[in-house]
Short mmCIF file of N, CA and C in Angstrom, two decimals:
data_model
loop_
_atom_site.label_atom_id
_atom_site.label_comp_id
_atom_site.label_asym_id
_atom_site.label_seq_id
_atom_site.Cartn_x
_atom_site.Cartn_y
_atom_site.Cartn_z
N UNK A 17 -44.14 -162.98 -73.01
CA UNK A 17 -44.53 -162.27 -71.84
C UNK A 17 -43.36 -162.23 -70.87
N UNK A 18 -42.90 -161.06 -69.97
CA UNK A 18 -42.33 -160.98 -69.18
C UNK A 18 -42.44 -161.77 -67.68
N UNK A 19 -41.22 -162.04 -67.14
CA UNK A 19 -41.56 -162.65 -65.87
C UNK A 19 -41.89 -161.58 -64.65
N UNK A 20 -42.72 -162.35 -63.57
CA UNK A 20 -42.94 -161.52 -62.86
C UNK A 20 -41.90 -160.71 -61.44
N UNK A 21 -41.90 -159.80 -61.64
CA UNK A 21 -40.68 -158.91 -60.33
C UNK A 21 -40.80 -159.73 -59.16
N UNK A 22 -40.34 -160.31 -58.45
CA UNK A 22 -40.59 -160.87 -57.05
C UNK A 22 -39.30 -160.50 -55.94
N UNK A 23 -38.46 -159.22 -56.44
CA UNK A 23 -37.66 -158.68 -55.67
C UNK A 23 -37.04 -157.63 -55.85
N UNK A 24 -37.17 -156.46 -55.33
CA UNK A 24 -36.81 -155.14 -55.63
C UNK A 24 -35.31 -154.82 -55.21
N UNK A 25 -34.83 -154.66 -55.61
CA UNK A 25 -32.94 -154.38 -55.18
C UNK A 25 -33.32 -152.84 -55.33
N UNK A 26 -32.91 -151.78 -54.21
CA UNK A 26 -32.33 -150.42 -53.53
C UNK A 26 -30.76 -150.19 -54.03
N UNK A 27 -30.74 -149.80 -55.34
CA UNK A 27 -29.20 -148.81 -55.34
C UNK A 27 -28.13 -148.25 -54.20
N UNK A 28 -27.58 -148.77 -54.06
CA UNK A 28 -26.77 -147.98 -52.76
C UNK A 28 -25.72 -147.01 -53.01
N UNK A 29 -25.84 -145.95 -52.71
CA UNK A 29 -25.05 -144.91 -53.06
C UNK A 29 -23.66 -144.88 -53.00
N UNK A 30 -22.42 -144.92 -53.25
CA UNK A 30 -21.28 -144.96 -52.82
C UNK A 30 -21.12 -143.51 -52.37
N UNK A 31 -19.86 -143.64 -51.37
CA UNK A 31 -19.88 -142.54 -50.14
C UNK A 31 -19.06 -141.49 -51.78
N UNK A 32 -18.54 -141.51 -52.23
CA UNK A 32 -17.75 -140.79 -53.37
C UNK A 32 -19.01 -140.01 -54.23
N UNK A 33 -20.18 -140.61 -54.72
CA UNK A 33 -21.53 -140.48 -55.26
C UNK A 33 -22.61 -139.21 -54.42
N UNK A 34 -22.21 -139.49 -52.91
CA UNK A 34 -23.29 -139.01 -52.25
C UNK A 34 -22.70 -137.69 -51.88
N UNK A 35 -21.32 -137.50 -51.93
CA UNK A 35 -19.90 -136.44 -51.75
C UNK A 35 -20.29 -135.50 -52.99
N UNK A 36 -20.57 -136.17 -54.22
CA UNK A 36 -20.28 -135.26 -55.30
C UNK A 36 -21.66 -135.18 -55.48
N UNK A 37 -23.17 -135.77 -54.99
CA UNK A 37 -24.41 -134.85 -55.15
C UNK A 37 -24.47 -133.60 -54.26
N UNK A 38 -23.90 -133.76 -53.06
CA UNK A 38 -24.02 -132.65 -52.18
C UNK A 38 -23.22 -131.78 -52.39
N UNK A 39 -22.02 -132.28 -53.66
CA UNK A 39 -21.25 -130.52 -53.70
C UNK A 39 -22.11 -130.53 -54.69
N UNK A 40 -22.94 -130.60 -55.99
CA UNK A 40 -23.41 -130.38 -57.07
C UNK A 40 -24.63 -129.39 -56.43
N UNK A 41 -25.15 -130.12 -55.33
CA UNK A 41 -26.24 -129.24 -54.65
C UNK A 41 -25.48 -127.67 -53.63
N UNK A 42 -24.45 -127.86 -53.44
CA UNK A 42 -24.02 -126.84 -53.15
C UNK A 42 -23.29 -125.47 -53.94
N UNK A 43 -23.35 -126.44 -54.92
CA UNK A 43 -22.53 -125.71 -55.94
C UNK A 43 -24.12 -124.32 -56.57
N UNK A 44 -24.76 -125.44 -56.74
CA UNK A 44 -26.23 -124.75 -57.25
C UNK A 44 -26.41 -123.52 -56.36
N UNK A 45 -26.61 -124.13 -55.12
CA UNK A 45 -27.09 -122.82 -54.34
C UNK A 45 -26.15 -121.64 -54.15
N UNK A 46 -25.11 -121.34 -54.31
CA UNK A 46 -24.14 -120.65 -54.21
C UNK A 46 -24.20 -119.66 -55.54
N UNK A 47 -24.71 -120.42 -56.54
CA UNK A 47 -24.52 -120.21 -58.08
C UNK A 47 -25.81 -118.95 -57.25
N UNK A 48 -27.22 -119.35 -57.22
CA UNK A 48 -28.40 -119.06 -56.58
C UNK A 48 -28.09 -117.62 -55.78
N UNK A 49 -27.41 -117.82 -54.79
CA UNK A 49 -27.33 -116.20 -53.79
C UNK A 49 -26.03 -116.17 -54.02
N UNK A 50 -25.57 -115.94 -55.01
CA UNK A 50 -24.13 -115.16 -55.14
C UNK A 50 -24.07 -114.09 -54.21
N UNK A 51 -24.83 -113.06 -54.73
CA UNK A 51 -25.14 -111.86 -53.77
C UNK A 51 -25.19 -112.13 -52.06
N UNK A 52 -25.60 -112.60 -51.54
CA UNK A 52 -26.31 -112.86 -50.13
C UNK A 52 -24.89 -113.67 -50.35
N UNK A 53 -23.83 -114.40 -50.62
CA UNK A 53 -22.87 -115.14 -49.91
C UNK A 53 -21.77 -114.32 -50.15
N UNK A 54 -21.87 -113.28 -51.12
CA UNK A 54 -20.63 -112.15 -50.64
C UNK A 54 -20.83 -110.91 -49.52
N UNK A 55 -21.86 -110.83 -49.73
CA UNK A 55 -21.71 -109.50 -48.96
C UNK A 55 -21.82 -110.49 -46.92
N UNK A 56 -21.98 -111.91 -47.25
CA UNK A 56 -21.70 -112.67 -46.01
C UNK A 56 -20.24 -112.71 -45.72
N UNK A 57 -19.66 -113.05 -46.84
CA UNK A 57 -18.32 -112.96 -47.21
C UNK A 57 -17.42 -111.47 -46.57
N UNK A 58 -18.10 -110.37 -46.98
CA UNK A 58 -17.30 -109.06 -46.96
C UNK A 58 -18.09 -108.67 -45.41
N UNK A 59 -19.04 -109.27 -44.78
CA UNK A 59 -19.40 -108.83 -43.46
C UNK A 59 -18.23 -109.65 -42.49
N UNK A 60 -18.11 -110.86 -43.07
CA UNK A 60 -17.22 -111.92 -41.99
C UNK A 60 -15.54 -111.26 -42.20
N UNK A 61 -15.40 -110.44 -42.80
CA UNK A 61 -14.38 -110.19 -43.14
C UNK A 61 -13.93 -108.88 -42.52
N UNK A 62 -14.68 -108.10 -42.42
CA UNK A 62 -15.25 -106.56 -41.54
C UNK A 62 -14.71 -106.87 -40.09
N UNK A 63 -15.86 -107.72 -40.01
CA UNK A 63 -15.79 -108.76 -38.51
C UNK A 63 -14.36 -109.34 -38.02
N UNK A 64 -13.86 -109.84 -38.86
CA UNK A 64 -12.46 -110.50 -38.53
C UNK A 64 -11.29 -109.46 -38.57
N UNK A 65 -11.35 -108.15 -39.28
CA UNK A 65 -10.25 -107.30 -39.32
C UNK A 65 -10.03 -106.58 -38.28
N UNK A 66 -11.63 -106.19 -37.58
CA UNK A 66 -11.64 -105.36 -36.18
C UNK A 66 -11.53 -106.38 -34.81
N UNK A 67 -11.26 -107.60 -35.29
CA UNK A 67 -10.94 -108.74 -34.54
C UNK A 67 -11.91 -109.05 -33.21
N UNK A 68 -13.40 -109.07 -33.83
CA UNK A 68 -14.47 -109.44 -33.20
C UNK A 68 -14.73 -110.70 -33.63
N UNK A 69 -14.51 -110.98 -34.69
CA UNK A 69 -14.08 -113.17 -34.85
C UNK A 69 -13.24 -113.68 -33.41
N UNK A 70 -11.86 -113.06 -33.34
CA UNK A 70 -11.25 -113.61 -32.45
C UNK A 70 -11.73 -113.46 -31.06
N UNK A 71 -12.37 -112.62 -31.02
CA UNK A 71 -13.09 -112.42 -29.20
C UNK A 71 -14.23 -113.57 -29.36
N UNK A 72 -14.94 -113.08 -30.42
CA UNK A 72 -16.31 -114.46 -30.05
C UNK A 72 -15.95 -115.81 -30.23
N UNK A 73 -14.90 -116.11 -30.69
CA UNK A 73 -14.05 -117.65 -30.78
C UNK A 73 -13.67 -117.52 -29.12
N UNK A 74 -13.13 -116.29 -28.41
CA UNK A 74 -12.31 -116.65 -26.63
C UNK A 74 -13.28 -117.07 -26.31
N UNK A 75 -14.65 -116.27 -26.35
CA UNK A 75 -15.52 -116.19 -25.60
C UNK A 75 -16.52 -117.96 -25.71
N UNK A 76 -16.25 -118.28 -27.20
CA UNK A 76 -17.13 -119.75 -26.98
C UNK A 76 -16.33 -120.37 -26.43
N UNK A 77 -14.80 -120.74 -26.65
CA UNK A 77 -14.47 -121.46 -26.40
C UNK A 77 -14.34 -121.44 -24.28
N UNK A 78 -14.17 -120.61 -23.73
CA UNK A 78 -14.72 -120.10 -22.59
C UNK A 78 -15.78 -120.01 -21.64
N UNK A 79 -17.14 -120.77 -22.85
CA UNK A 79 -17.98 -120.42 -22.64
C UNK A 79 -18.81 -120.67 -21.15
N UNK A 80 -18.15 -122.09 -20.91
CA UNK A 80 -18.31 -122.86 -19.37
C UNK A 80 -17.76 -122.25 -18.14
N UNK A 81 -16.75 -121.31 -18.38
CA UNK A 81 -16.01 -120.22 -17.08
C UNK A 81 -17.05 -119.07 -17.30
N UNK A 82 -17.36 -118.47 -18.63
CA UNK A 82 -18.23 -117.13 -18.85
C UNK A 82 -19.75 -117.14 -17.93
N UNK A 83 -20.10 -118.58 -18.14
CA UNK A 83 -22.16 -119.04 -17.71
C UNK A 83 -21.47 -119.01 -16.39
N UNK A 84 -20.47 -119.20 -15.84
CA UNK A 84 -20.21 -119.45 -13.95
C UNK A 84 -20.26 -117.85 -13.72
N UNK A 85 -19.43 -117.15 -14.14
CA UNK A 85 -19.08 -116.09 -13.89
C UNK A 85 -20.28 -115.03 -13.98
N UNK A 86 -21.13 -115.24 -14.63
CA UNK A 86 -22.43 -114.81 -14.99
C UNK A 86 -24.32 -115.04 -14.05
N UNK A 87 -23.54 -116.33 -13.95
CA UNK A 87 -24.06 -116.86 -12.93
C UNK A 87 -24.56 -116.32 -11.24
N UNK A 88 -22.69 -116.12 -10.97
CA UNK A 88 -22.23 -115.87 -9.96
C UNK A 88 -22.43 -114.12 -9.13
N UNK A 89 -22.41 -113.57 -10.38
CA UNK A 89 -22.58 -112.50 -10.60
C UNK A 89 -24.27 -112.15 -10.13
N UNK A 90 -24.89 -112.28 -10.94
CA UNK A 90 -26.26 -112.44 -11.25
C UNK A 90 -26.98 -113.10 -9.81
N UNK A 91 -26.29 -114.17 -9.33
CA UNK A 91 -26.89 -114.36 -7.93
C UNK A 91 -26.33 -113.53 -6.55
N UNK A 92 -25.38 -112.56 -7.28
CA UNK A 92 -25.54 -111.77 -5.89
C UNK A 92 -26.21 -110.92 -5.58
N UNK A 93 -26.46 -110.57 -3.72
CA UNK A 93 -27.55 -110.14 -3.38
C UNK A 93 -27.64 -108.87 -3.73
N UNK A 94 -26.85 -107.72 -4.03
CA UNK A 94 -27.27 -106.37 -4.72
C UNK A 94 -27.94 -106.76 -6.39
N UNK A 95 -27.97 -107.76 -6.99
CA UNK A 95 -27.99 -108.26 -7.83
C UNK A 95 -30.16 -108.61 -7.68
N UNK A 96 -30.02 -109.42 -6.76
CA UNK A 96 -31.16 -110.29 -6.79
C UNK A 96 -31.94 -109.13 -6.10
N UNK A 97 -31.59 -108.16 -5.15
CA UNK A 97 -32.14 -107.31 -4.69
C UNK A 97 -32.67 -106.26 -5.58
N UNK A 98 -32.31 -106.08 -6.44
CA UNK A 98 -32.34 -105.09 -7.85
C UNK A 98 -33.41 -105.33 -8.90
N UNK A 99 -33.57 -106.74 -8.78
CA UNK A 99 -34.29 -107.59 -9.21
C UNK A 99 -35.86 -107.33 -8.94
N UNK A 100 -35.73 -107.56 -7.48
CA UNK A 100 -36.68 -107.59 -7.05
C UNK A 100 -37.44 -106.11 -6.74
N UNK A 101 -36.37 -105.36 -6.42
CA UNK A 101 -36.88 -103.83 -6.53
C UNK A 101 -37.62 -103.84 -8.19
N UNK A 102 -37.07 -103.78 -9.20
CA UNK A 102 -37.80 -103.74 -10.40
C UNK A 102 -39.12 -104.55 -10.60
N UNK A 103 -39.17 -105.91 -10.05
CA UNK A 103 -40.52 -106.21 -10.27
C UNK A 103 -41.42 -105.92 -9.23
N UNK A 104 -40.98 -105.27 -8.00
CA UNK A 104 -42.24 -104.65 -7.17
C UNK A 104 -42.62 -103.55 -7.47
N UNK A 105 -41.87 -102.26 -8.73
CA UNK A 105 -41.86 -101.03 -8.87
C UNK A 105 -42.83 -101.29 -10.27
N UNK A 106 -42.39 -102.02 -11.29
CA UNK A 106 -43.08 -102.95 -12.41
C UNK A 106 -44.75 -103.32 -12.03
N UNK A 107 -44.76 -103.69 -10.65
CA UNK A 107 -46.76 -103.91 -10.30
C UNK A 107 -46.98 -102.92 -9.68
N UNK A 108 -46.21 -101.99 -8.77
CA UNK A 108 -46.63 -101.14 -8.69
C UNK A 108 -47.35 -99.80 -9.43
N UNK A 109 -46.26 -100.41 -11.05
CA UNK A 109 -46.92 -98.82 -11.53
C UNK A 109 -47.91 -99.35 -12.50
N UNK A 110 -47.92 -100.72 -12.64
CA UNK A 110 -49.40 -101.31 -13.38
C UNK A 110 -50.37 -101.42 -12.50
N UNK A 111 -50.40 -101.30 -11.17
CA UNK A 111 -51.57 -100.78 -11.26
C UNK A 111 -51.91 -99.90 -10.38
N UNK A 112 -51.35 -98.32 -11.39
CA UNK A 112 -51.54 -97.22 -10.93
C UNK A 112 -52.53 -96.94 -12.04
N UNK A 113 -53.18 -95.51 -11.82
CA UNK A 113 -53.90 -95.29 -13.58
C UNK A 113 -53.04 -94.53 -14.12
N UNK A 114 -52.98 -94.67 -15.64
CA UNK A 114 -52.26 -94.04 -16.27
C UNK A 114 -52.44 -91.99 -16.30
N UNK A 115 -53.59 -92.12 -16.33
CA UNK A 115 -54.08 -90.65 -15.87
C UNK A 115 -53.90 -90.07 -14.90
N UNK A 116 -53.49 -90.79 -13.95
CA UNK A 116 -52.84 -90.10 -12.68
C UNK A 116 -51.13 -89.83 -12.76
N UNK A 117 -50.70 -91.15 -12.90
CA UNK A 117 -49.30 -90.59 -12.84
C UNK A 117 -49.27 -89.84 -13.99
N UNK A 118 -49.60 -89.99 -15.14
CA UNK A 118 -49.15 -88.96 -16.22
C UNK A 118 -49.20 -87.22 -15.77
N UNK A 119 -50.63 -86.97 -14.88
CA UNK A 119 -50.74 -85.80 -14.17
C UNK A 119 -49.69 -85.45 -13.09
N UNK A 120 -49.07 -86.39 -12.13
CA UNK A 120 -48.46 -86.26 -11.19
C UNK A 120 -46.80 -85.89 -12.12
N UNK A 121 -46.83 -86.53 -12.73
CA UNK A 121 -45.30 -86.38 -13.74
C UNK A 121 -45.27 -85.10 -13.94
N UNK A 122 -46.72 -84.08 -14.81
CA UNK A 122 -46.71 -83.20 -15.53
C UNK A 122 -46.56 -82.18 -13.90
N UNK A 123 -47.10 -82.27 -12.92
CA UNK A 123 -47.26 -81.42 -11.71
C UNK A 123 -45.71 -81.69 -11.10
N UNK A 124 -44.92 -82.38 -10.71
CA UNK A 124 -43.89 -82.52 -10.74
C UNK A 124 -42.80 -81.59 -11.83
N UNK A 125 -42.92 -82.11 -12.22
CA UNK A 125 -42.52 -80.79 -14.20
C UNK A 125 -42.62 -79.81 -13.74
N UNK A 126 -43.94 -79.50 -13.47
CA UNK A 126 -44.16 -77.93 -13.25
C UNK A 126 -43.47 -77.34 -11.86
N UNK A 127 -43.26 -78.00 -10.87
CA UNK A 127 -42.64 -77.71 -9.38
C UNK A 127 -41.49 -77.60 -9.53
N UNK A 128 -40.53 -78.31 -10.10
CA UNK A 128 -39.27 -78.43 -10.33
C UNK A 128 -38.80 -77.02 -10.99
N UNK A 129 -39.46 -76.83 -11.87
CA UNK A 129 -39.60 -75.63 -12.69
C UNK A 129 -39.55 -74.14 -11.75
N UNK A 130 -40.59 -74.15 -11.38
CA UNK A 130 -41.02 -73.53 -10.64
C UNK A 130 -40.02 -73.11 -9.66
N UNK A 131 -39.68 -74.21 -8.54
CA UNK A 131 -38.64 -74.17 -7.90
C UNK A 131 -37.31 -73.70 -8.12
N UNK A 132 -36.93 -74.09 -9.38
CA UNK A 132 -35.42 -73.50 -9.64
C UNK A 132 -35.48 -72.24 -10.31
N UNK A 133 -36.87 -71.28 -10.35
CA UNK A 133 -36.90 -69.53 -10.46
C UNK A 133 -36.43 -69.24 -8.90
N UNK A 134 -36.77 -69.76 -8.11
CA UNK A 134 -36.48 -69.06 -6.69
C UNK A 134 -35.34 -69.77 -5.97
N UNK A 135 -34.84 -70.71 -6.24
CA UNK A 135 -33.20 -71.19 -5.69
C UNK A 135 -32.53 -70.60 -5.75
N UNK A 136 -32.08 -69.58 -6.18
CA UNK A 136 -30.77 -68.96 -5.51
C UNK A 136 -31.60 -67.75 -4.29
N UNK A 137 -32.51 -67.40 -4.43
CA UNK A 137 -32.83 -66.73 -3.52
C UNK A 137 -32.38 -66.72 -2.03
N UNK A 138 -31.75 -65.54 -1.20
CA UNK A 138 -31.09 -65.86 0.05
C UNK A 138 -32.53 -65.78 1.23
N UNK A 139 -33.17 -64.91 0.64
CA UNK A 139 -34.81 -65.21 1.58
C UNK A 139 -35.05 -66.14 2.37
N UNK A 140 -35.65 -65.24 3.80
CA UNK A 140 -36.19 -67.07 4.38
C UNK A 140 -37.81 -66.72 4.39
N UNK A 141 -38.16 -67.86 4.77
CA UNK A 141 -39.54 -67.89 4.82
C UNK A 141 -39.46 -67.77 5.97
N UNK A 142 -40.76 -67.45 6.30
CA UNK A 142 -41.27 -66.91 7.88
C UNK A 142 -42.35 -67.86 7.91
N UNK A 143 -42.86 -68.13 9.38
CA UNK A 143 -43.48 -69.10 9.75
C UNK A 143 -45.49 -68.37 9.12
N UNK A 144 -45.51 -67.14 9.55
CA UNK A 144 -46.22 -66.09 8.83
C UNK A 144 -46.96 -66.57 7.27
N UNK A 145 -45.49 -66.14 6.53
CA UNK A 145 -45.72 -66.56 5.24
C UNK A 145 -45.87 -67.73 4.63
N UNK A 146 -45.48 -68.82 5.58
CA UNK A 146 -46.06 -70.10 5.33
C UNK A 146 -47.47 -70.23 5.11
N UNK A 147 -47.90 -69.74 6.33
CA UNK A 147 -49.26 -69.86 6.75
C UNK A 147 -50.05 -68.93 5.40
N UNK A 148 -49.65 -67.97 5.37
CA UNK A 148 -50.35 -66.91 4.56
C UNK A 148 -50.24 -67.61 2.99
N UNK A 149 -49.49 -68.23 2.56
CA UNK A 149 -49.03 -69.15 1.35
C UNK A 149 -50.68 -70.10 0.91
N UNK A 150 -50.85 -70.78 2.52
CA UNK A 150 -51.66 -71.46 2.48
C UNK A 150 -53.13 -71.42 1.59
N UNK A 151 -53.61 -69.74 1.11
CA UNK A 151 -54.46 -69.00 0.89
C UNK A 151 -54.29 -69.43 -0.24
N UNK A 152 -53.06 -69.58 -0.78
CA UNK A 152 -52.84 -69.54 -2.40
C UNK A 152 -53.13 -71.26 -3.36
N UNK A 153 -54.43 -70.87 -4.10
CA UNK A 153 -55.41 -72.55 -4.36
C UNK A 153 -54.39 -73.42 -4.59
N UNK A 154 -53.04 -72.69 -5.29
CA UNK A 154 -52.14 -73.77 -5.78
C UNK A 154 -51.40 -73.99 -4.93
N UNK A 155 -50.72 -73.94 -4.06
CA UNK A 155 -50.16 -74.22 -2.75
C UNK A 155 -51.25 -75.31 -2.21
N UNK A 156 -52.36 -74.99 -1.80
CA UNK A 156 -53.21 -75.44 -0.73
C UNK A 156 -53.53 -76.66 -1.66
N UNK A 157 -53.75 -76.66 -3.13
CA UNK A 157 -54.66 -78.30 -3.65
C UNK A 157 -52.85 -78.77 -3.10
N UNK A 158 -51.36 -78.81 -3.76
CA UNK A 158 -50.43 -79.43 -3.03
C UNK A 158 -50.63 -80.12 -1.43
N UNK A 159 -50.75 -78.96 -0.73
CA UNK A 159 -50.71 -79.53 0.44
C UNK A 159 -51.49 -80.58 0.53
N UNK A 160 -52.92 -80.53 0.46
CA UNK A 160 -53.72 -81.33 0.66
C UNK A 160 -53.73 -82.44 0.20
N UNK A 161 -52.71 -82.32 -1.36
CA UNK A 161 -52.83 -83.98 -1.82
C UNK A 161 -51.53 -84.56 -0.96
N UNK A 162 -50.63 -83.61 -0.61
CA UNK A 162 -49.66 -84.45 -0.20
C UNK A 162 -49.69 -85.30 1.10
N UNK A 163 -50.82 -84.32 1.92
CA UNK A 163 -51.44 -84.61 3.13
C UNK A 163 -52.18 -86.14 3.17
N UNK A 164 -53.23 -86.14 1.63
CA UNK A 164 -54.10 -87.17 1.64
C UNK A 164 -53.18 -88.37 1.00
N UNK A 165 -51.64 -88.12 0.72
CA UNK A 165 -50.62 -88.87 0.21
C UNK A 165 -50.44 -89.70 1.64
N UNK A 166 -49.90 -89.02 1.95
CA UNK A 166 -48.98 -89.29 3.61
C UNK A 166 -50.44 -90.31 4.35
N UNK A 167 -51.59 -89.82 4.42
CA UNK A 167 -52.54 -90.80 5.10
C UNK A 167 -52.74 -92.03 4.48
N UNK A 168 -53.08 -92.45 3.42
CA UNK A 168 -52.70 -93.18 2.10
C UNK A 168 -51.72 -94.40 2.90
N UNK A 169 -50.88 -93.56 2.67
CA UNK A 169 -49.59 -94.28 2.87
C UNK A 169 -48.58 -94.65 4.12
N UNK A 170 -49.79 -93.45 5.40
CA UNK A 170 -49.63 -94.62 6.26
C UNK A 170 -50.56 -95.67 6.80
N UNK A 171 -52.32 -95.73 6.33
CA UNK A 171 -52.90 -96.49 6.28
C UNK A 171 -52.32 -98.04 5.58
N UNK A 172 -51.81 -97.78 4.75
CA UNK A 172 -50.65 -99.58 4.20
C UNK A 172 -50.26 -99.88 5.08
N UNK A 173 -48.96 -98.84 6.00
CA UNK A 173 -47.84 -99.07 6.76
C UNK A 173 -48.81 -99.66 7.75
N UNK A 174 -50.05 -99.41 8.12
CA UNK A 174 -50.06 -99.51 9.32
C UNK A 174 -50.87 -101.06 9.33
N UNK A 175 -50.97 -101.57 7.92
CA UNK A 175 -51.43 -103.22 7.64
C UNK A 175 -50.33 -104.09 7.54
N UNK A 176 -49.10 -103.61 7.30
CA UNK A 176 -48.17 -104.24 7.23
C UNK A 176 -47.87 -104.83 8.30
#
C-alpha cells in the first residue's frame, strides 16, 4: 500500500518557462487572425506614411499642455455663453409641439419664397395698400398670428 500525501509542493514556473508559454500563446493567435493582423499591419502603415503616427505620438506626448489649452479655451466666456445659448434653445424647442414648428418652418418656406418674386421690385407700398392688403385671408391669418406672437411674448417679458 502506498503512503499517505501529507504535502502538496506547487511547481514554480521559471521566468524563461513563463516567457516561452506566452510567446507559444502568441504565436497561436497570430497563426489564428493572420488576416485581421495584416490588414492592422497595412492600416498602421497607411497611417504612418501620411504621418498621422507622428502627430498622435506630439499630441500624447503633449497631452498635459493640449487638456490646459482645451480647458482654457472651453472656459471662456463666448465659449460658456454658447453653451448655454444651446441648452436654453435645446428646452426651448422640446417643448414646443412638433406640429407647430414643423408648420411654422413650412410657412416660413413659403414667405421667403414668396418674398424673393417681388425683391427687386422698385415699388413702394402705400399706406392705402397696406391697409387694403389686410382683406387678403393670407396676409390677415399672418398678421394676426404675428400679432398673437408679439402678445405671447410680451406677456413672459412682462413676468420676467
Amino acid at each position: 500500500m502506498a503512503a499517505p500525501i501529507t504535502t502538496i509542493t506547487r511547481r514554480e514556473l521559471s521566468q524563461e518557462e513563463i516567457q516561452e508559454a506566452k510567446l507559444n500563446e502568441l504565436q497561436s493567435l497570430l497563426a489564428e487572425q493572420e488576416q485581421a493582423v495584416k490588414k492592422i499591419l497595412a492600416i498602421t502603415n497607411e497611417l504612418n506614411e501620411a504621418g498621422i503616427l507622428d502627430a498622435v505620438k506630439a499630441m500624447a506626448e503633449a497631452r498635459e499642455k493640449l487638456a490646459g489649452i482645451a480647458v482654457s479655451q472651453a472656459s471662456r466666456e463666448p465659449v460658456t455663453n454658447m453653451i448655454n445659448h444651446l441648452t436654453n434653445a435645446a428646452g426651448m424647442l422640446s417643448s414646443i409641439n412638433p406640429e407647430t414648428s414643423s408648420k411654422l418652418a413650412a410657412s416660413v418656406q413659403s414667405g421667403l419664397t414668396e418674398a424673393e418674386l417681388y425683391r427687386g421690385s422698385d415699388s413702394k407700398v402705400s399706406v392705402f395698400q397696406m391697409l387694403t392688403a389686410l382683406n387678403d385671408p393670407d396676409i390677415n391669418e399672418a398678421v394676426k398670428f404675428s400679432l398673437n406672437f408679439l402678445k405671447g411674448m410680451g406677456k413672459e417679458l412682462n413676468r420676467s
